PDB file of C-alpha atoms in Angstrom:
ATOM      1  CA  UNK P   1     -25.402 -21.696  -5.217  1.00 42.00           C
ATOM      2  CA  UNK P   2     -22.618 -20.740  -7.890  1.00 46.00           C
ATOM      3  CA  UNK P   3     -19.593 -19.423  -6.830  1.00 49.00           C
ATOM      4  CA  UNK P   4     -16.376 -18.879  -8.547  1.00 56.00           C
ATOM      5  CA  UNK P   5     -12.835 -18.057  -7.699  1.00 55.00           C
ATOM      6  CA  UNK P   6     -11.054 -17.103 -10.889  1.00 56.00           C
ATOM      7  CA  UNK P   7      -7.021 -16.657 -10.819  1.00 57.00           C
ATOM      8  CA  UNK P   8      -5.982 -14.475 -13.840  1.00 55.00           C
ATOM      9  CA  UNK P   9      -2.812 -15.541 -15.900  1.00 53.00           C
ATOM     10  CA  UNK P  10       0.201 -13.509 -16.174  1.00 49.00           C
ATOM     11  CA  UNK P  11      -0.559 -12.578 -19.660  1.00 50.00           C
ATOM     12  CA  UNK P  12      -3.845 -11.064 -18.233  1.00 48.00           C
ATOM     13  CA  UNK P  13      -4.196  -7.378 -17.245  1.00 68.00           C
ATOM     14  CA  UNK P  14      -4.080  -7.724 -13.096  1.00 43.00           C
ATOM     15  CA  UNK P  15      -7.558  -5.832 -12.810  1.00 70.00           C
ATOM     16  CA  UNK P  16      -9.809  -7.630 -10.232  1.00 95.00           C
ATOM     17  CA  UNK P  17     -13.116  -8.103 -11.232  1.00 95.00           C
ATOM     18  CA  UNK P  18     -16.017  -9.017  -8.875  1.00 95.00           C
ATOM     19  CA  UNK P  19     -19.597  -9.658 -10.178  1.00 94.00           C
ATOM     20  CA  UNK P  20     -22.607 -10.502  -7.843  1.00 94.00           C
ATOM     21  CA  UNK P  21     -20.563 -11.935  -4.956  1.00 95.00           C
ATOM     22  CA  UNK P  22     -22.313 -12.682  -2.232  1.00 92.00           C
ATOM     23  CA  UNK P  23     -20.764 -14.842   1.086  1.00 94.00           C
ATOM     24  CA  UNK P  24     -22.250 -15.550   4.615  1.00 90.00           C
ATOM     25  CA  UNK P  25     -21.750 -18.301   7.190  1.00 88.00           C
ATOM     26  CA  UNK P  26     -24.975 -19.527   7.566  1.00 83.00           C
ATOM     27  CA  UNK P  27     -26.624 -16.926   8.652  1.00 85.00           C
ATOM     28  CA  UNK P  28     -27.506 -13.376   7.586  1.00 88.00           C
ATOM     29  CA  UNK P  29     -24.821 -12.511   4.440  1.00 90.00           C
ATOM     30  CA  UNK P  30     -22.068 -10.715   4.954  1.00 91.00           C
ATOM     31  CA  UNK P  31     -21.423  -9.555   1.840  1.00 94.00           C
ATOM     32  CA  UNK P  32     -24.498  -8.852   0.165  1.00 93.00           C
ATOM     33  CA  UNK P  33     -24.041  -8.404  -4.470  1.00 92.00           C
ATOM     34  CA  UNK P  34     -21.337  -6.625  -4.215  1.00 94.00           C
ATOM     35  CA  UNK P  35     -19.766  -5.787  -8.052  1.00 95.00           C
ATOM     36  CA  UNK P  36     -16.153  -4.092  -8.250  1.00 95.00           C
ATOM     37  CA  UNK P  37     -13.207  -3.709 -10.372  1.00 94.00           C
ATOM     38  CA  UNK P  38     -10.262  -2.317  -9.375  1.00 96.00           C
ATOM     39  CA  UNK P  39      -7.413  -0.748 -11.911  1.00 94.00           C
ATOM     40  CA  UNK P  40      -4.339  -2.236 -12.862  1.00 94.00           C
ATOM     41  CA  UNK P  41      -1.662  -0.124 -10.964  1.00 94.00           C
ATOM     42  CA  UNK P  42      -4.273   1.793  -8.725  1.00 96.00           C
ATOM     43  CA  UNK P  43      -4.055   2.040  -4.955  1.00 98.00           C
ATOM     44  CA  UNK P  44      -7.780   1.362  -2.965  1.00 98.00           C
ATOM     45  CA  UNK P  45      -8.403   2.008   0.513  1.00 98.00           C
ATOM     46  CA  UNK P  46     -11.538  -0.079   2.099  1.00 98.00           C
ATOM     47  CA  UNK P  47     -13.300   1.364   4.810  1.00 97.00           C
ATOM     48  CA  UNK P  48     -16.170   0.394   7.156  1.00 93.00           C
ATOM     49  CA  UNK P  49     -17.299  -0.268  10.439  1.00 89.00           C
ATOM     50  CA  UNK P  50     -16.071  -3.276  12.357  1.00 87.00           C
ATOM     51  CA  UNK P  51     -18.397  -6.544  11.282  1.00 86.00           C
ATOM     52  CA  UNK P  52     -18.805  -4.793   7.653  1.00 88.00           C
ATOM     53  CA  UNK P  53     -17.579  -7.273   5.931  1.00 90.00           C
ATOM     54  CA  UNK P  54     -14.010  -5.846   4.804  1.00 93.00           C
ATOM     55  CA  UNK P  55     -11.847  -8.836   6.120  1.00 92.00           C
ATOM     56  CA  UNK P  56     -14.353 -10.723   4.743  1.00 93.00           C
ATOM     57  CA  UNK P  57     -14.164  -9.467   1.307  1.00 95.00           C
ATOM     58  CA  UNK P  58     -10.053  -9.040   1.417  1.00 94.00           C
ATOM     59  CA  UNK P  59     -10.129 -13.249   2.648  1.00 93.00           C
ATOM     60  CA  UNK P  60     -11.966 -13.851  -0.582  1.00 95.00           C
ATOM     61  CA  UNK P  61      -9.354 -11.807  -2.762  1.00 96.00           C
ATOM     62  CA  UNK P  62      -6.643 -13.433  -1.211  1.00 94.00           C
ATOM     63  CA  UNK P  63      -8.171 -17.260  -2.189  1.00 92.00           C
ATOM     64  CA  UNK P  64      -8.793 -17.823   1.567  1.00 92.00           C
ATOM     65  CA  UNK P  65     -12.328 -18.516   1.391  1.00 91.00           C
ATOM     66  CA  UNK P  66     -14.798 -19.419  -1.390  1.00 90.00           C
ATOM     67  CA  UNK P  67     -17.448 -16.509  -2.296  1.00 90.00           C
ATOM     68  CA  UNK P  68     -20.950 -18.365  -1.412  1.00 89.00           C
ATOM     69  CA  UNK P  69     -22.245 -16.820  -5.179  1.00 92.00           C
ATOM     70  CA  UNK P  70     -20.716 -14.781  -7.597  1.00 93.00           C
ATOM     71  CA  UNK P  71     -17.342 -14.514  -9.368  1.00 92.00           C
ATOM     72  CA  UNK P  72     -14.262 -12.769  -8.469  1.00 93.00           C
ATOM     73  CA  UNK P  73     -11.317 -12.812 -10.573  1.00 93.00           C
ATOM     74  CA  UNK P  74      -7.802 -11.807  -9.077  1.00 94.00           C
ATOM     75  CA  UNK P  75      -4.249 -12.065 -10.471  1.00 92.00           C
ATOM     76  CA  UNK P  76      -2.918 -15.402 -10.400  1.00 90.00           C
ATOM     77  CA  UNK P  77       0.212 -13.407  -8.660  1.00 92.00           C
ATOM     78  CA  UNK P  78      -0.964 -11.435  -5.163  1.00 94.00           C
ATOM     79  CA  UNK P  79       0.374 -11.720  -1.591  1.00 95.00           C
ATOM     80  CA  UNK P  80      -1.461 -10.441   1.325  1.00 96.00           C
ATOM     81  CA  UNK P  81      -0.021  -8.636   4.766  1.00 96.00           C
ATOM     82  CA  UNK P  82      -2.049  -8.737   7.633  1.00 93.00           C
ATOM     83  CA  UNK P  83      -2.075  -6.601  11.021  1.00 90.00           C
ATOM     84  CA  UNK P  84       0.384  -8.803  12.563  1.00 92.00           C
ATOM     85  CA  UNK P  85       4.015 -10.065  10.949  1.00 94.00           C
ATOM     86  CA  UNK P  86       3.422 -13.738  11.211  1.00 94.00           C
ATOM     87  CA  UNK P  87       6.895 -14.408  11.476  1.00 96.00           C
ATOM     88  CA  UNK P  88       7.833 -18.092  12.276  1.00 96.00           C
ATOM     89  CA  UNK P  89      10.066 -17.092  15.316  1.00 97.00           C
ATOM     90  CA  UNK P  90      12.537 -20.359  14.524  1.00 97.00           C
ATOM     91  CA  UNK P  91      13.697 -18.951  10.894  1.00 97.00           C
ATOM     92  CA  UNK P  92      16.403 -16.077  10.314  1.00 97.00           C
ATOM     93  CA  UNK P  93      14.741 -13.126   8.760  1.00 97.00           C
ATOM     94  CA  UNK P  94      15.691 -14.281   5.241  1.00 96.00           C
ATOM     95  CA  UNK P  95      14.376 -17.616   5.458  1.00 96.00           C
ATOM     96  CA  UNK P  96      11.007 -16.072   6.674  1.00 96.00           C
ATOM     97  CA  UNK P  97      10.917 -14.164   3.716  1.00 96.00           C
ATOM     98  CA  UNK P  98      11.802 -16.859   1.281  1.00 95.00           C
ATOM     99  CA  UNK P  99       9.657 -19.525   2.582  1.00 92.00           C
ATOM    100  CA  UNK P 100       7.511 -21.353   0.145  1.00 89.00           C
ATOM    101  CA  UNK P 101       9.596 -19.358  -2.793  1.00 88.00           C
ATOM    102  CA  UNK P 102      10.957 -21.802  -5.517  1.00 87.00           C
ATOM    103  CA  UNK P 103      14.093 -19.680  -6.806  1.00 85.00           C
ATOM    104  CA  UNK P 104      17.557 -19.362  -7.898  1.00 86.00           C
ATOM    105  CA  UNK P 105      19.739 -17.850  -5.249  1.00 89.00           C
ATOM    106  CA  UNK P 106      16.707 -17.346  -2.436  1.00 91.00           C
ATOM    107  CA  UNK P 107      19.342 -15.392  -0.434  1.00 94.00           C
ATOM    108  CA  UNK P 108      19.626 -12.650  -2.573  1.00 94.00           C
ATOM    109  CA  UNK P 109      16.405 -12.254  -3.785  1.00 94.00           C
ATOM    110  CA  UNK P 110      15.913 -11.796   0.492  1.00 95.00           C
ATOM    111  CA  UNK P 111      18.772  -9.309   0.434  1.00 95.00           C
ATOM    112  CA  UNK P 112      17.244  -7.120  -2.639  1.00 95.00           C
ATOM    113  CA  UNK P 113      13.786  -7.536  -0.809  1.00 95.00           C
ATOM    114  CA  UNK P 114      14.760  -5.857   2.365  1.00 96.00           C
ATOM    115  CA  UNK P 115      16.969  -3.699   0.739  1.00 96.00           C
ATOM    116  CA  UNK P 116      14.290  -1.548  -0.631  1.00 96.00           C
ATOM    117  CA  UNK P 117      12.318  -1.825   2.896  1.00 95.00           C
ATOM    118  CA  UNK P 118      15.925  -0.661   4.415  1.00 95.00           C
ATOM    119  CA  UNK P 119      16.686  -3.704   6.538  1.00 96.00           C
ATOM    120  CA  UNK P 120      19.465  -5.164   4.876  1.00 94.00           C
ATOM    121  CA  UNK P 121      21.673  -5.092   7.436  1.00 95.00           C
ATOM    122  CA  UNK P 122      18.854  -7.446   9.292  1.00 96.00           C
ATOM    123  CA  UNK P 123      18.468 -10.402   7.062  1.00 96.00           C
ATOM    124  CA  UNK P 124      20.430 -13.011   9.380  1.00 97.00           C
ATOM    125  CA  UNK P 125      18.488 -11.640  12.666  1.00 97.00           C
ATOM    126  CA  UNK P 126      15.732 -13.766  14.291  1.00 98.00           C
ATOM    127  CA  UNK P 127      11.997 -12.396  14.542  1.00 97.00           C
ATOM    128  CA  UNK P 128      11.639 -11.793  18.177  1.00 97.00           C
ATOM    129  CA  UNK P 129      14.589  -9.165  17.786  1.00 97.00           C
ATOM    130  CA  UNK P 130      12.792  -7.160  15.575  1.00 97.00           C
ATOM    131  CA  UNK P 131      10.805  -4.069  16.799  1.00 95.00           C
ATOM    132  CA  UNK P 132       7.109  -4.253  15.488  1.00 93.00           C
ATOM    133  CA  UNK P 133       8.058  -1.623  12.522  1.00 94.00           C
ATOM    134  CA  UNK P 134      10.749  -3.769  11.198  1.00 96.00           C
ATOM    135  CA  UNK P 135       8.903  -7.149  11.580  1.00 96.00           C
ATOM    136  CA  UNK P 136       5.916  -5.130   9.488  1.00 95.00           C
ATOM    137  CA  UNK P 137       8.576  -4.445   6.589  1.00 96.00           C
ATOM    138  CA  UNK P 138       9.812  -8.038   6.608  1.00 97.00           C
ATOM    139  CA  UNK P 139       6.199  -8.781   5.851  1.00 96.00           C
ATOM    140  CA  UNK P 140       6.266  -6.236   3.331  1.00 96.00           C
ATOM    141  CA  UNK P 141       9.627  -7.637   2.029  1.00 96.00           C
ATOM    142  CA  UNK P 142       7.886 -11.067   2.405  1.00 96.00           C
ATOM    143  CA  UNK P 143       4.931 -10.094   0.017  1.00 96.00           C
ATOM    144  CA  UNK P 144       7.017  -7.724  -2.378  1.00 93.00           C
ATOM    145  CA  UNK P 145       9.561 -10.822  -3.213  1.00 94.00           C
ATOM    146  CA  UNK P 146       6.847 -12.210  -4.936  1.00 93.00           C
ATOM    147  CA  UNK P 147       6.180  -9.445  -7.375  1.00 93.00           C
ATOM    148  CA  UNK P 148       2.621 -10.173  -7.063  1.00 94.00           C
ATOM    149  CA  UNK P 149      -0.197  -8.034  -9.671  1.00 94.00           C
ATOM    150  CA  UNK P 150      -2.479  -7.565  -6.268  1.00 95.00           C
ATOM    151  CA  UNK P 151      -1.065  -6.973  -3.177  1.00 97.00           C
ATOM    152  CA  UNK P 152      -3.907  -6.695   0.216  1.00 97.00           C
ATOM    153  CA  UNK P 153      -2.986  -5.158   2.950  1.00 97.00           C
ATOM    154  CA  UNK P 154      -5.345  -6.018   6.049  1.00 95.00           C
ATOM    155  CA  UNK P 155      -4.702  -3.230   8.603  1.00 93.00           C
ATOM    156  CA  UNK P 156      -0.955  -3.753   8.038  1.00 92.00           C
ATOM    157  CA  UNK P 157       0.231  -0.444  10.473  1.00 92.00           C
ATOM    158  CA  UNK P 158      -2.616  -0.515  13.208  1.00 90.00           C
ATOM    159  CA  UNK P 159      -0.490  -1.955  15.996  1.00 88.00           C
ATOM    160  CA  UNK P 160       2.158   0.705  15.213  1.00 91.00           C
ATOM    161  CA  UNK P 161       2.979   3.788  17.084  1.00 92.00           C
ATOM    162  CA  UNK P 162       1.733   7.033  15.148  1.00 92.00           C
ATOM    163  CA  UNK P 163       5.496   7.964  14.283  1.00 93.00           C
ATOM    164  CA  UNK P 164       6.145   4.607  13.001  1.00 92.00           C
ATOM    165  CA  UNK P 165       2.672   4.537  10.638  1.00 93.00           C
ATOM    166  CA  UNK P 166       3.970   7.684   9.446  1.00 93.00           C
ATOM    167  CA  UNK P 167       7.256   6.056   7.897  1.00 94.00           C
ATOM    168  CA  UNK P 168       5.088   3.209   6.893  1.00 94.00           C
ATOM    169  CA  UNK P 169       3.272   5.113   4.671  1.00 95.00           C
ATOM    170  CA  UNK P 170       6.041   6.855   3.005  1.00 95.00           C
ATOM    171  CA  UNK P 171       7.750   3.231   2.419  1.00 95.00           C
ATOM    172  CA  UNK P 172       4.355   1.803   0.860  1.00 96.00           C
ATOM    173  CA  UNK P 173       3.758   4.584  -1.294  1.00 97.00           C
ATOM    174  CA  UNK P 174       7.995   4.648  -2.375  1.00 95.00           C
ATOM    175  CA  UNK P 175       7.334   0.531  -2.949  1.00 95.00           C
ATOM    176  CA  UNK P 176       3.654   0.793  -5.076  1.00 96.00           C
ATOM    177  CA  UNK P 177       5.461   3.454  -7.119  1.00 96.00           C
ATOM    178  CA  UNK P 178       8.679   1.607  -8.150  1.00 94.00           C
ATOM    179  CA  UNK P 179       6.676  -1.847  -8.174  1.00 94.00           C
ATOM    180  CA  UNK P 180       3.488  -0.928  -9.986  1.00 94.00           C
ATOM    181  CA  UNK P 181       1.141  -3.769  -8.020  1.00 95.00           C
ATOM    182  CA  UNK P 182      -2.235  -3.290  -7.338  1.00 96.00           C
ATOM    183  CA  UNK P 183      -3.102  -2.123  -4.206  1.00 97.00           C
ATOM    184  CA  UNK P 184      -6.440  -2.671  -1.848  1.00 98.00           C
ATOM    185  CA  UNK P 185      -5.784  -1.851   1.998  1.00 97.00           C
ATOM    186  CA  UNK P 186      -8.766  -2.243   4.381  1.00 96.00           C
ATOM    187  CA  UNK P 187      -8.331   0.354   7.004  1.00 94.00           C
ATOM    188  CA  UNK P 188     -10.235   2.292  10.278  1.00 91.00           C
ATOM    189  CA  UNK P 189      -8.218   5.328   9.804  1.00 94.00           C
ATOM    190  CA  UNK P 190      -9.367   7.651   7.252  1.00 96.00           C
ATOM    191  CA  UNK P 191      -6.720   9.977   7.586  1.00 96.00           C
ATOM    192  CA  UNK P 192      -4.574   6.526   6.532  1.00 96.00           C
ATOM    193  CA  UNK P 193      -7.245   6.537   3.732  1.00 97.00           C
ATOM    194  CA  UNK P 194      -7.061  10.063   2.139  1.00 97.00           C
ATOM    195  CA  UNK P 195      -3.366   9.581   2.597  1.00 96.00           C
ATOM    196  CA  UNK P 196      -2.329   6.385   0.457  1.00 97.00           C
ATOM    197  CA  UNK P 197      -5.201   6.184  -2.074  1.00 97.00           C
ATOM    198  CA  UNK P 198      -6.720   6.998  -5.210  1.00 96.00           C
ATOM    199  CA  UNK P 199      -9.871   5.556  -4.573  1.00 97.00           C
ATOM    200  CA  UNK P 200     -11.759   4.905  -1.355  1.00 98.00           C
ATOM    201  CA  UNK P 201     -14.608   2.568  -0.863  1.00 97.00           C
ATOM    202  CA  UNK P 202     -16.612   2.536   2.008  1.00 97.00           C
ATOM    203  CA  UNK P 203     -18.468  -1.005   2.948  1.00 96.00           C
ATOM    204  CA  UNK P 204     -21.774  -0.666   5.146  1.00 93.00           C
ATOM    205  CA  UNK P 205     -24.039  -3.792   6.404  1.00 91.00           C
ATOM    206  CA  UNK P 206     -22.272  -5.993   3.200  1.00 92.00           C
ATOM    207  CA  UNK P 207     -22.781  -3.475   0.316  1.00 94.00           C
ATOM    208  CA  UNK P 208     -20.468  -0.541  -0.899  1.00 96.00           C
ATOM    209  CA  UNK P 209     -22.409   2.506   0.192  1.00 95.00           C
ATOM    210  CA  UNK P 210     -19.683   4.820  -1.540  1.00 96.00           C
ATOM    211  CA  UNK P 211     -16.936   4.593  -4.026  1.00 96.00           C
ATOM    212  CA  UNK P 212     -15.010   8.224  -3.802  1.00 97.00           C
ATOM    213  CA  UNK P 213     -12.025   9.201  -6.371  1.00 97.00           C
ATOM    214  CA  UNK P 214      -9.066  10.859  -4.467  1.00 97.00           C
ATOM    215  CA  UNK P 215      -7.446  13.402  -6.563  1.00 94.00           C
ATOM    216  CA  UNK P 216      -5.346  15.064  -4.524  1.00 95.00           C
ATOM    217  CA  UNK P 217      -1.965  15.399  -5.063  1.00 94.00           C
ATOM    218  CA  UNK P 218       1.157  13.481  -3.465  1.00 92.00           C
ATOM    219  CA  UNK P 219       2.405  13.754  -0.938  1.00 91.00           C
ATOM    220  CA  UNK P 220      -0.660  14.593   1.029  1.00 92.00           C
ATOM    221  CA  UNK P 221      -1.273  16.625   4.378  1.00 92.00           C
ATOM    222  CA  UNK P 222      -4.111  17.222   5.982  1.00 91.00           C
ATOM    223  CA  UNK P 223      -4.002  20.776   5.998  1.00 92.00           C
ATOM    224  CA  UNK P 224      -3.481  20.784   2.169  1.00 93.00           C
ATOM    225  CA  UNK P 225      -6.877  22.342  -0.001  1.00 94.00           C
ATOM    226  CA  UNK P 226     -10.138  19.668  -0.139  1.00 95.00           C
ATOM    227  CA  UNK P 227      -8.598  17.244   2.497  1.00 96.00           C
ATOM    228  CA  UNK P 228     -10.950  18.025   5.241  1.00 96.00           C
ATOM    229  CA  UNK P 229     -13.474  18.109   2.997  1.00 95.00           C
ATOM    230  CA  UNK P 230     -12.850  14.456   1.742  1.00 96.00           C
ATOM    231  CA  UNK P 231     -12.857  13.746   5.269  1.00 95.00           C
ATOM    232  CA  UNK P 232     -16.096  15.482   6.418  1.00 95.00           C
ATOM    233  CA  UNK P 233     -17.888  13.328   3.690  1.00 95.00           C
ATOM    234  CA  UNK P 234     -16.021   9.907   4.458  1.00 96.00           C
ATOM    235  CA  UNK P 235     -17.208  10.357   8.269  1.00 95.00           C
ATOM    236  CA  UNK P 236     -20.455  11.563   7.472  1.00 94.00           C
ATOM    237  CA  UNK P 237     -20.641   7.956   5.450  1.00 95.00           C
ATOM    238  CA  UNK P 238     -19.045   6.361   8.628  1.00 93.00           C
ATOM    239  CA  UNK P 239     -22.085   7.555  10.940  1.00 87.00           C
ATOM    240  CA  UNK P 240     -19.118   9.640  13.138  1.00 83.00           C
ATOM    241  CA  UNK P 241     -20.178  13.134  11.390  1.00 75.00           C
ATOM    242  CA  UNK P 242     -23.656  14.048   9.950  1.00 79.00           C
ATOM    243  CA  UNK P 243     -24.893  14.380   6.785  1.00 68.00           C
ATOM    244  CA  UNK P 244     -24.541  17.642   4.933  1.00 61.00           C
ATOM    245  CA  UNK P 245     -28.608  17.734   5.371  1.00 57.00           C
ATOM    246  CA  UNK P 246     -28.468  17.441   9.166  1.00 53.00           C
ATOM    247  CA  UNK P 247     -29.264  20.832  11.318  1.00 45.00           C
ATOM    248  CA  UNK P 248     -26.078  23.098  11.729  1.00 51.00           C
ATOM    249  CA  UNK P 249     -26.804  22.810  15.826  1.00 48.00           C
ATOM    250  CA  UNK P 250     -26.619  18.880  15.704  1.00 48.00           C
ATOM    251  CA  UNK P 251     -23.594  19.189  12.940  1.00 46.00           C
ATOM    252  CA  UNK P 252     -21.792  21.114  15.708  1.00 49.00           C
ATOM    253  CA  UNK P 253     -22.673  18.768  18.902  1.00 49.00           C
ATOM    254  CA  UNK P 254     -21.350  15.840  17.100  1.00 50.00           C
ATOM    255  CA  UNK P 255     -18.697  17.340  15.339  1.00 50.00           C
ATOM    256  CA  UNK P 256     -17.485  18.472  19.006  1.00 58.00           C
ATOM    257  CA  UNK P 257     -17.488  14.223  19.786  1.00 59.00           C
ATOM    258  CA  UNK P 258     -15.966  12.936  16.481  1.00 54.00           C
ATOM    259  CA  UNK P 259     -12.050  12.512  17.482  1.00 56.00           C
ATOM    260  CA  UNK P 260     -13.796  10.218  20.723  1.00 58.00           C
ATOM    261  CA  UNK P 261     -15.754   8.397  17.689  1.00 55.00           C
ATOM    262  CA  UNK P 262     -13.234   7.955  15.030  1.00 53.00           C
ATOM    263  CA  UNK P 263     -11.270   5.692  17.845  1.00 54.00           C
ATOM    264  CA  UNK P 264     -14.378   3.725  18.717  1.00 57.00           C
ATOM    265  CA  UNK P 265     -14.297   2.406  15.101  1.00 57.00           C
TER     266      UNK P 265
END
């Protein structure tokens, strides 16, 4: 099978471009021809069941794993945060954000990093001192250091308490406006969805089932005109809601059940 993993020079726009990929581990694929290109500058949300393939396809992005066939082409610049800090517990914050960096004055491109995520006062503290919002925006500072074209975020507020994923947001969007990147965020929480993105793609059994435009403006409530409506549809993709199609009796018996089903996702 042909597969190829192609990093796009700086002098390249940083669109992503993916054409026929298709990945499994032996057995039944995962991903199954999936073509996509996302926007210079845009911000994507990636939704799906769990076992839908969208840590799959955000591995393959990040140069993780090789697609089994087709191309995807990424900017040769792109950092990735994941659900959990991965701090190294025996560095100083600074150092954890530096590591593997190859630049003049590494402590002060640390300090202007978690400046903007508001933890300069924290760059000589070690990990396990951190509360789990502050280790997330040392990984944020950690990615953003970089300056990378793409950055993936891989459930990066989850394991954060609903207060806390509030502010997150608010820093991510302040951080994709003043640093221009790419953005593709694989997510359960459509509410996190309709929030943060332009676009939102939902992945079902390996394929993209829906690509929906978000066009509402920032900053975003729920209670705000056409946000329920966005969501009706994205759940109804989801399996939690039904179709427009289905009776109005069975809309109402599962509508009744869908806060118990959005958390089983």
């Amino acid at each position: 099978m042909r597969h190829d993993l192609h990093a796009v020079g700086a002098g390249s726009k940083p669109t992503v471009t993916i054409a026929n990929l298709t990945q499994s581990f032996g057995g039944p694929n995962i991903l199954d021809d999936i073509d996509l290109t996302l926007e210079p500058a845009s911000f994507v949300a990636l939704l799906g069941r769990s076992g839908s393939g969208k840590s799959t396809l955000l591995r393959l992005l990040a140069g993780l794993d090789q697609p089994k066939s087709g191309r995807v082409q990424v900017p040769q610049k792109r950092a990735v945060v994941f659900q959990e800090p991965r701090l190294m517990p025996w560095k100083r914050v600074w150092r954890n954000i530096t590591l593997g960096l190859h630049v003049d004055e590494p402590r002060q491109r640390a300090v202007q990093a978690l400046q903007e995520v508001h933890l300069g006062h924290r760059i000589d503290a070690w990990p396990l001192t951190l509360s789990g919002g502050e280790a997330q925006r040392v990984a944020l500072a950690r990615a953003l250091v970089r300056e990378p074209k793409l950055l993936l975020l891989d459930e990066p507020f989850a394991a954060l308490d609903a207060l806390t994923r509030l502010k997150m947001h608010e820093l991510v969007l302040a951080l994709w406006r003043e640093h221009k990147p790419t953005v593709l965020i694989v997510t359960h929480d459509v509410d996190e969805a309709l929030t943060l993105s332009d676009r939102v793609l939902v992945l079902t059994e390996g394929r993209i089932s829906l690509d929906l435009p978000i066009a509402l403006p920032r900053p975003r409530r729920a209670s705000q005109p056409g946000f329920e409506q966005l969501r009706g549809r994205l759940l109804a993709e989801l399996g939690v809601l039904p179709s427009p199609a289905a009776e109005p009796k069975e809309s109402k018996v599962l509508a009744e059940n869908v806060n118990k089903a959005v958390a089983q996702i």
